[in-house]
Amino acid sequence: MVSSAQQARFEGKVAVVTGGSRGIGAAVARRLVREGAAVAVGYRDDQESAAALVAEVRAGGGRALAVRADVADPEQTGALIERAVAEFGRLDVLASCAGVEHFDTLDRITPADFDHVFAVNTRGQLFAAQHAAAHLGEGGRIVLTSSVSASKAFFGHTLYAASKAAVEAMVLNLSAELGRGGIAVNAIAPGGTATDMARENGANYLHPDLAGKQDLSEWLEVGVALRRLAEPAEIAAGYAFLASADAAYMTGRTLRIDGGMF
Ligand SMILES: NC(=O)c1ccc[n+]([C@@H]2O[C@H](COP(=O)([O-])OP(=O)(O)OC[C@H]3O[C@@H](n4cnc5c(N)ncnc54)[C@H](OP(=O)(O)O)[C@@H]3O)[C@@H](O)[C@H]2O)c1
C-alpha cells in the first residue's frame, strides 16, 4: 500500500524512465505515477506495451508519454529527455532501467557481443546520466541499474557482470561531480526478478554441472533467503526511494535488493 504521505513524494515532479515498456522499468513508471509524477516512458522495440502503459496512466488521470529511444545511441536518449522536458516543463528524476542480458563463456564472446552489451548497459547509462544532468536542478535524482551479478559470480556471466560493475563505479564517481549541483546519483542492483529477462535467461543462472539435477526454483530455495524471485514492484520501490526526498543524504551508492542472495 502507498500511504498518502508517499503519494505526495513526486507531486509536480517529472521523471524519465528508460526501459519503461516492460519489466522493472514499467513497474518503476507505474510507481512514480502512483506517487504523483508525470513520466516519459522510454522504449526500444515494444511500442505496444509502452503505449498500453501510457493509456493506463492517462485513464487513471495521470500524465505520461511514450518515446522510442534506443539507449545505445546517446543522441536518441538525449531526444527522449528533451521531449520529456518540452512536454512536462522540467526534469526531476532519471530512472535508467533499460538493459540487455548476456550469457556465454570466454571462448565464445565476440567483440560484437562486447560492444552491444556495453553500448546498452554501460555507455547507454552514462550518456543517459549526462543528458539528464543537463536538465536536473538542486534535488535532482539519477538512479541507474546494476545487478547482483556485479558482485556475485555466475557461470558464463562475465560480460554482463562487467557491464554492470562499471555502473557501480560510475555512480560512485559521478556523485562527487553532481553533488556540487545538489544532484544525487545512485544505482539499484536487483536480484532475480520475475520479468521477461528472467523468464528468458533464468535457467542460465544454474551452473552447467547442475543441469538436469536442479531447476531454478530448487536453486532459489537454497540460494536466496526469501526463496523466490522478486516481483518488479518490489524492486521499483527501491527506485522510488532513491528518487525521493527520503534518500536526501544518499549518493554514490548501489542499493542491492536481492531477497538475501548468498
Ligand atoms: N530481471 C532480473 O532478474 C534483473 C536482475 C538484475 C538486473 N536487472 C536489470 O534490470 C533492468 C531491467 O530488466 P528487466 O528484467 O525489466 O528486463 P526486460 O524485462 O528484458 O525489459 C528490458 C527493458 O529494457 C528495454 N531495452 C532493452 N534494450 C534497449 C535499448 N537498446 N534501448 C532502449 N531500451 C532498451 C526494453 O525495451 P523494449 O521492450 O521496448 O525493447 C525493455 O523495456 C535491466 O537493466 C537489467 O539488466 C534485471
GROMACS .gro file of C-alpha atoms and ligand atoms in nm:
model
  310
    1MET     CA    1   0.000   0.000   0.000
    2VAL     CA    2   0.118   0.352  -0.076
    3SER     CA    3   0.034   0.593   0.208
    4SER     CA    4  -0.094   0.945   0.143
    5ALA     CA    5   0.245   1.085   0.255
    6GLN     CA    6   0.410   0.869  -0.010
    7GLN     CA    7   0.152   0.972  -0.270
    8ALA     CA    8   0.285   1.325  -0.243
    9ARG     CA    9   0.651   1.232  -0.288
   10PHE     CA   10   0.653   1.305  -0.664
   11GLU     CA   11   0.364   1.551  -0.693
   12GLY     CA   12   0.461   1.809  -0.956
   13LYS     CA   13   0.775   1.615  -1.049
   14VAL     CA   14   0.877   1.480  -1.386
   15ALA     CA   15   1.061   1.153  -1.446
   16VAL     CA   16   1.216   0.981  -1.745
   17VAL     CA   17   1.224   0.601  -1.726
   18THR     CA   18   1.434   0.420  -1.987
   19GLY     CA   19   1.332   0.059  -2.044
   20GLY     CA   20   0.987   0.165  -1.927
   21SER     CA   21   0.790  -0.057  -2.165
   22ARG     CA   22   0.834  -0.381  -1.970
   23GLY     CA   23   0.959  -0.548  -1.652
   24ILE     CA   24   1.130  -0.344  -1.383
   25GLY     CA   25   1.114  -0.017  -1.581
   26ALA     CA   26   0.737  -0.046  -1.631
   27ALA     CA   27   0.695  -0.110  -1.257
   28VAL     CA   28   0.910   0.197  -1.181
   29ALA     CA   29   0.699   0.411  -1.416
   30ARG     CA   30   0.376   0.288  -1.251
   31ARG     CA   31   0.515   0.350  -0.902
   32LEU     CA   32   0.632   0.705  -0.980
   33VAL     CA   33   0.298   0.789  -1.143
   34ARG     CA   34   0.108   0.649  -0.844
   35GLU     CA   35   0.308   0.885  -0.624
   36GLY     CA   36   0.225   1.187  -0.842
   37ALA     CA   37   0.496   1.210  -1.112
   38ALA     CA   38   0.449   1.276  -1.481
   39VAL     CA   39   0.655   1.011  -1.661
   40ALA     CA   40   0.816   0.978  -2.003
   41VAL     CA   41   0.832   0.606  -2.082
   42GLY     CA   42   1.133   0.520  -2.298
   43TYR     CA   43   1.124   0.203  -2.508
   44ARG     CA   44   1.313   0.049  -2.797
   45ASP     CA   45   1.103  -0.223  -2.968
   46ASP     CA   46   0.791  -0.279  -2.762
   47GLN     CA   47   0.581   0.018  -2.874
   48GLU     CA   48   0.261  -0.171  -2.791
   49SER     CA   49   0.348  -0.222  -2.423
   50ALA     CA   50   0.473   0.135  -2.387
   51ALA     CA   51   0.152   0.271  -2.544
   52ALA     CA   52  -0.062   0.045  -2.321
   53LEU     CA   53   0.119   0.171  -2.011
   54VAL     CA   54   0.066   0.533  -2.115
   55ALA     CA   55  -0.304   0.466  -2.184
   56GLU     CA   56  -0.337   0.303  -1.841
   57VAL     CA   57  -0.175   0.605  -1.672
   58ARG     CA   58  -0.393   0.854  -1.859
   59ALA     CA   59  -0.708   0.653  -1.784
   60GLY     CA   60  -0.618   0.687  -1.416
   61GLY     CA   61  -0.580   1.064  -1.450
   62GLY     CA   62  -0.201   1.062  -1.461
   63ARG     CA   63   0.041   1.219  -1.707
   64ALA     CA   64   0.265   1.003  -1.928
   65LEU     CA   65   0.400   0.978  -2.278
   66ALA     CA   66   0.589   0.708  -2.464
   67VAL     CA   67   0.903   0.790  -2.660
   68ARG     CA   68   1.105   0.550  -2.872
   69ALA     CA   69   1.476   0.580  -2.790
   70ASP     CA   70   1.750   0.321  -2.832
   71VAL     CA   71   1.983   0.396  -2.538
   72ALA     CA   72   2.273   0.250  -2.736
   73ASP     CA   73   2.253   0.578  -2.931
   74PRO     CA   74   2.312   0.868  -2.690
   75GLU     CA   75   2.151   1.111  -2.935
   76GLN     CA   76   1.823   0.921  -2.907
   77THR     CA   77   1.846   0.925  -2.527
   78GLY     CA   78   1.908   1.300  -2.543
   79ALA     CA   79   1.599   1.341  -2.764
   80LEU     CA   80   1.391   1.137  -2.514
   81ILE     CA   81   1.494   1.365  -2.231
   82GLU     CA   82   1.437   1.682  -2.438
   83ARG     CA   83   1.091   1.553  -2.531
   84ALA     CA   84   1.002   1.496  -2.164
   85VAL     CA   85   1.116   1.846  -2.072
   86ALA     CA   86   0.928   2.000  -2.368
   87GLU     CA   87   0.608   1.812  -2.278
   88PHE     CA   88   0.614   1.839  -1.897
   89GLY     CA   89   0.826   2.152  -1.844
   90ARG     CA   90   1.105   2.019  -1.623
   91LEU     CA   91   1.304   1.710  -1.519
   92ASP     CA   92   1.346   1.583  -1.164
   93VAL     CA   93   1.428   1.212  -1.196
   94LEU     CA   94   1.605   0.980  -1.437
   95ALA     CA   95   1.539   0.611  -1.375
   96SER     CA   96   1.768   0.429  -1.617
   97CYS     CA   97   1.626   0.076  -1.639
   98ALA     CA   98   1.697  -0.030  -2.000
   99GLY     CA   99   1.931  -0.325  -2.015
  100VAL     CA  100   2.020  -0.643  -2.201
  101GLU     CA  101   2.119  -0.981  -2.064
  102HIS     CA  102   2.411  -1.191  -2.189
  103PHE     CA  103   2.544  -1.537  -2.110
  104ASP     CA  104   2.839  -1.701  -2.281
  105THR     CA  105   3.178  -1.841  -2.195
  106LEU     CA  106   3.506  -1.660  -2.264
  107ASP     CA  107   3.590  -1.869  -2.572
  108ARG     CA  108   3.262  -1.766  -2.739
  109ILE     CA  109   3.231  -1.395  -2.652
  110THR     CA  110   3.279  -1.183  -2.966
  111PRO     CA  111   3.382  -0.819  -2.996
  112ALA     CA  112   3.032  -0.751  -3.132
  113ASP     CA  113   2.878  -0.905  -2.817
  114PHE     CA  114   3.103  -0.689  -2.604
  115ASP     CA  115   3.013  -0.373  -2.796
  116HIS     CA  116   2.639  -0.442  -2.784
  117VAL     CA  117   2.620  -0.528  -2.413
  118PHE     CA  118   2.837  -0.235  -2.310
  119ALA     CA  119   2.660   0.002  -2.553
  120VAL     CA  120   2.327  -0.058  -2.378
  121ASN     CA  121   2.416  -0.144  -2.017
  122THR     CA  122   2.715   0.085  -1.963
  123ARG     CA  123   2.768   0.351  -2.228
  124GLY     CA  124   2.391   0.392  -2.257
  125GLN     CA  125   2.356   0.464  -1.886
  126LEU     CA  126   2.650   0.706  -1.874
  127PHE     CA  127   2.506   0.919  -2.155
  128ALA     CA  128   2.155   0.898  -2.010
  129ALA     CA  129   2.303   1.043  -1.689
  130GLN     CA  130   2.486   1.311  -1.891
  131HIS     CA  131   2.173   1.421  -2.077
  132ALA     CA  132   1.961   1.414  -1.760
  133ALA     CA  133   2.217   1.608  -1.555
  134ALA     CA  134   2.195   1.894  -1.805
  135HIS     CA  135   1.830   1.945  -1.703
  136LEU     CA  136   1.828   1.844  -1.336
  137GLY     CA  137   1.843   2.109  -1.066
  138GLU     CA  138   1.903   2.104  -0.693
  139GLY     CA  139   1.733   1.791  -0.552
  140GLY     CA  140   1.750   1.611  -0.889
  141ARG     CA  141   1.788   1.236  -0.884
  142ILE     CA  142   1.957   0.985  -1.113
  143VAL     CA  143   1.902   0.615  -1.049
  144LEU     CA  144   2.098   0.375  -1.270
  145THR     CA  145   2.065  -0.004  -1.286
  146SER     CA  146   2.332  -0.251  -1.188
  147SER     CA  147   2.270  -0.616  -1.089
  148VAL     CA  148   2.365  -0.862  -0.818
  149SER     CA  149   2.584  -1.006  -1.090
  150ALA     CA  150   2.826  -0.714  -1.043
  151SER     CA  151   2.927  -0.868  -0.710
  152LYS     CA  152   2.833  -1.235  -0.738
  153ALA     CA  153   2.981  -1.482  -0.986
  154PHE     CA  154   2.766  -1.691  -1.218
  155PHE     CA  155   2.899  -1.929  -1.484
  156GLY     CA  156   2.923  -1.759  -1.827
  157HIS     CA  157   2.809  -1.422  -1.698
  158THR     CA  158   3.137  -1.227  -1.729
  159LEU     CA  159   3.036  -0.981  -1.998
  160TYR     CA  160   2.703  -0.881  -1.842
  161ALA     CA  161   2.854  -0.865  -1.492
  162ALA     CA  162   3.137  -0.641  -1.611
  163SER     CA  163   2.892  -0.410  -1.788
  164LYS     CA  164   2.700  -0.370  -1.461
  165ALA     CA  165   3.003  -0.344  -1.229
  166ALA     CA  166   3.109  -0.041  -1.433
  167VAL     CA  167   2.777   0.122  -1.346
  168GLU     CA  168   2.852   0.093  -0.974
  169ALA     CA  169   3.187   0.266  -1.035
  170MET     CA  170   3.006   0.533  -1.237
  171VAL     CA  171   2.762   0.631  -0.963
  172LEU     CA  172   3.041   0.631  -0.705
  173ASN     CA  173   3.248   0.875  -0.907
  174LEU     CA  174   2.968   1.083  -1.059
  175SER     CA  175   2.838   1.156  -0.710
  176ALA     CA  176   3.131   1.390  -0.646
  177GLU     CA  177   3.068   1.592  -0.961
  178LEU     CA  178   2.691   1.602  -0.945
  179GLY     CA  179   2.682   1.666  -0.571
  180ARG     CA  180   2.810   2.017  -0.640
  181GLY     CA  181   2.476   2.090  -0.808
  182GLY     CA  182   2.273   1.914  -0.539
  183ILE     CA  183   2.202   1.614  -0.764
  184ALA     CA  184   2.215   1.262  -0.618
  185VAL     CA  185   2.317   0.963  -0.830
  186ASN     CA  186   2.277   0.607  -0.710
  187ALA     CA  187   2.212   0.261  -0.853
  188ILE     CA  188   1.984  -0.030  -0.779
  189ALA     CA  189   2.130  -0.381  -0.805
  190PRO     CA  190   1.829  -0.611  -0.841
  191GLY     CA  191   1.843  -0.980  -0.768
  192GLY     CA  192   1.641  -1.226  -0.976
  193THR     CA  193   1.316  -1.053  -1.069
  194ALA     CA  194   1.014  -1.204  -1.245
  195THR     CA  195   1.036  -1.027  -1.582
  196ASP     CA  196   1.080  -1.134  -1.945
  197MET     CA  197   1.457  -1.115  -1.890
  198ALA     CA  198   1.442  -1.366  -1.604
  199ARG     CA  199   1.198  -1.591  -1.793
  200GLU     CA  200   1.427  -1.600  -2.096
  201ASN     CA  201   1.754  -1.644  -1.905
  202GLY     CA  202   1.669  -1.787  -1.564
  203ALA     CA  203   1.799  -2.136  -1.639
  204ASN     CA  204   2.138  -1.992  -1.740
  205TYR     CA  205   2.197  -1.887  -1.380
  206LEU     CA  206   2.237  -2.251  -1.282
  207HIS     CA  207   2.592  -2.385  -1.301
  208PRO     CA  208   2.609  -2.619  -1.606
  209ASP     CA  209   2.726  -2.904  -1.380
  210LEU     CA  210   2.383  -2.885  -1.213
  211ALA     CA  211   2.192  -2.915  -1.544
  212GLY     CA  212   1.932  -3.187  -1.509
  213LYS     CA  213   1.997  -3.217  -1.135
  214GLN     CA  214   1.848  -2.891  -1.012
  215ASP     CA  215   1.597  -2.648  -1.155
  216LEU     CA  216   1.577  -2.275  -1.093
  217SER     CA  217   1.309  -2.298  -0.825
  218GLU     CA  218   1.520  -2.551  -0.630
  219TRP     CA  219   1.821  -2.321  -0.660
  220LEU     CA  220   1.615  -2.024  -0.539
  221GLU     CA  221   1.514  -2.222  -0.230
  222VAL     CA  222   1.874  -2.267  -0.119
  223GLY     CA  223   2.043  -1.965  -0.281
  224VAL     CA  224   1.801  -1.689  -0.183
  225ALA     CA  225   1.693  -1.625   0.177
  226LEU     CA  226   1.337  -1.532   0.074
  227ARG     CA  227   1.328  -1.840  -0.157
  228ARG     CA  228   1.171  -1.673  -0.463
  229LEU     CA  229   1.221  -1.419  -0.739
  230ALA     CA  230   1.128  -1.056  -0.669
  231GLU     CA  231   0.815  -0.905  -0.818
  232PRO     CA  232   0.905  -0.600  -1.034
  233ALA     CA  233   0.706  -0.376  -0.796
  234GLU     CA  234   0.930  -0.483  -0.506
  235ILE     CA  235   1.235  -0.361  -0.699
  236ALA     CA  236   1.052  -0.047  -0.815
  237ALA     CA  237   1.002   0.052  -0.451
  238GLY     CA  238   1.381   0.089  -0.425
  239TYR     CA  239   1.397   0.319  -0.728
  240ALA     CA  240   1.116   0.530  -0.579
  241PHE     CA  241   1.306   0.553  -0.251
  242LEU     CA  242   1.630   0.665  -0.420
  243ALA     CA  243   1.438   0.909  -0.641
  244SER     CA  244   1.259   1.065  -0.344
  245ALA     CA  245   1.346   1.313  -0.072
  246ASP     CA  246   1.354   1.014   0.167
  247ALA     CA  247   1.701   0.942   0.024
  248ALA     CA  248   1.813   1.304   0.063
  249TYR     CA  249   2.153   1.213   0.212
  250MET     CA  250   2.229   0.918  -0.014
  251THR     CA  251   2.451   0.942  -0.321
  252GLY     CA  252   2.722   0.741  -0.493
  253ARG     CA  253   2.584   0.412  -0.363
  254THR     CA  254   2.438   0.094  -0.504
  255LEU     CA  255   2.139  -0.047  -0.322
  256ARG     CA  256   2.123  -0.424  -0.360
  257ILE     CA  257   1.767  -0.562  -0.345
  258ASP     CA  258   1.806  -0.937  -0.380
  259GLY     CA  259   1.590  -1.120  -0.126
  260GLY     CA  260   1.909  -1.222   0.053
  261MET     CA  261   2.115  -1.387  -0.223
  262PHE     CA  262   2.411  -1.581  -0.086
  263LIG     N1  263   1.512  -0.930  -1.419
  263LIG     C1  264   1.619  -0.954  -1.343
  263LIG     O1  265   1.630  -1.061  -1.282
  263LIG     C2  266   1.728  -0.849  -1.332
  263LIG     C3  267   1.828  -0.870  -1.235
  263LIG     C4  268   1.929  -0.776  -1.221
  263LIG     C5  269   1.930  -0.663  -1.302
  263LIG     N2  270   1.833  -0.645  -1.395
  263LIG     C6  271   1.839  -0.523  -1.475
  263LIG     O2  272   1.719  -0.451  -1.459
  263LIG     C7  273   1.689  -0.380  -1.580
  263LIG     C8  274   1.550  -0.416  -1.627
  263LIG     O3  275   1.548  -0.555  -1.653
  263LIG     P1  276   1.413  -0.635  -1.683
  263LIG     O4  277   1.425  -0.766  -1.617
  263LIG     O5  278   1.296  -0.549  -1.658
  263LIG     O6  279   1.433  -0.657  -1.840
  263LIG     P2  280   1.328  -0.692  -1.956
  263LIG     O7  281   1.205  -0.749  -1.899
  263LIG     O8  282   1.405  -0.770  -2.056
  263LIG     O9  283   1.298  -0.546  -2.016
  263LIG     C9  284   1.406  -0.476  -2.073
  263LIG    C10  285   1.365  -0.334  -2.099
  263LIG    O10  286   1.480  -0.264  -2.149
  263LIG    C11  287   1.446  -0.207  -2.274
  263LIG     N3  288   1.562  -0.206  -2.362
  263LIG    C12  289   1.645  -0.308  -2.394
  263LIG     N4  290   1.740  -0.265  -2.478
  263LIG    C13  291   1.716  -0.134  -2.500
  263LIG    C14  292   1.779  -0.034  -2.577
  263LIG     N5  293   1.887  -0.059  -2.654
  263LIG     N6  294   1.727   0.092  -2.575
  263LIG    C15  295   1.618   0.121  -2.502
  263LIG     N7  296   1.553   0.030  -2.427
  263LIG    C16  297   1.602  -0.096  -2.427
  263LIG    C17  298   1.331  -0.291  -2.328
  263LIG    O11  299   1.260  -0.212  -2.421
  263LIG     P3  300   1.167  -0.280  -2.538
  263LIG    O12  301   1.076  -0.378  -2.470
  263LIG    O13  302   1.090  -0.165  -2.594
  263LIG    O14  303   1.257  -0.342  -2.636
  263LIG    C18  304   1.255  -0.320  -2.200
  263LIG    O15  305   1.173  -0.212  -2.164
  263LIG    C19  306   1.799  -0.415  -1.678
  263LIG    O16  307   1.898  -0.314  -1.674
  263LIG    C20  308   1.854  -0.545  -1.624
  263LIG    O17  309   1.989  -0.565  -1.661
  263LIG    C21  310   1.732  -0.735  -1.412
   0.00000   0.00000   0.00000
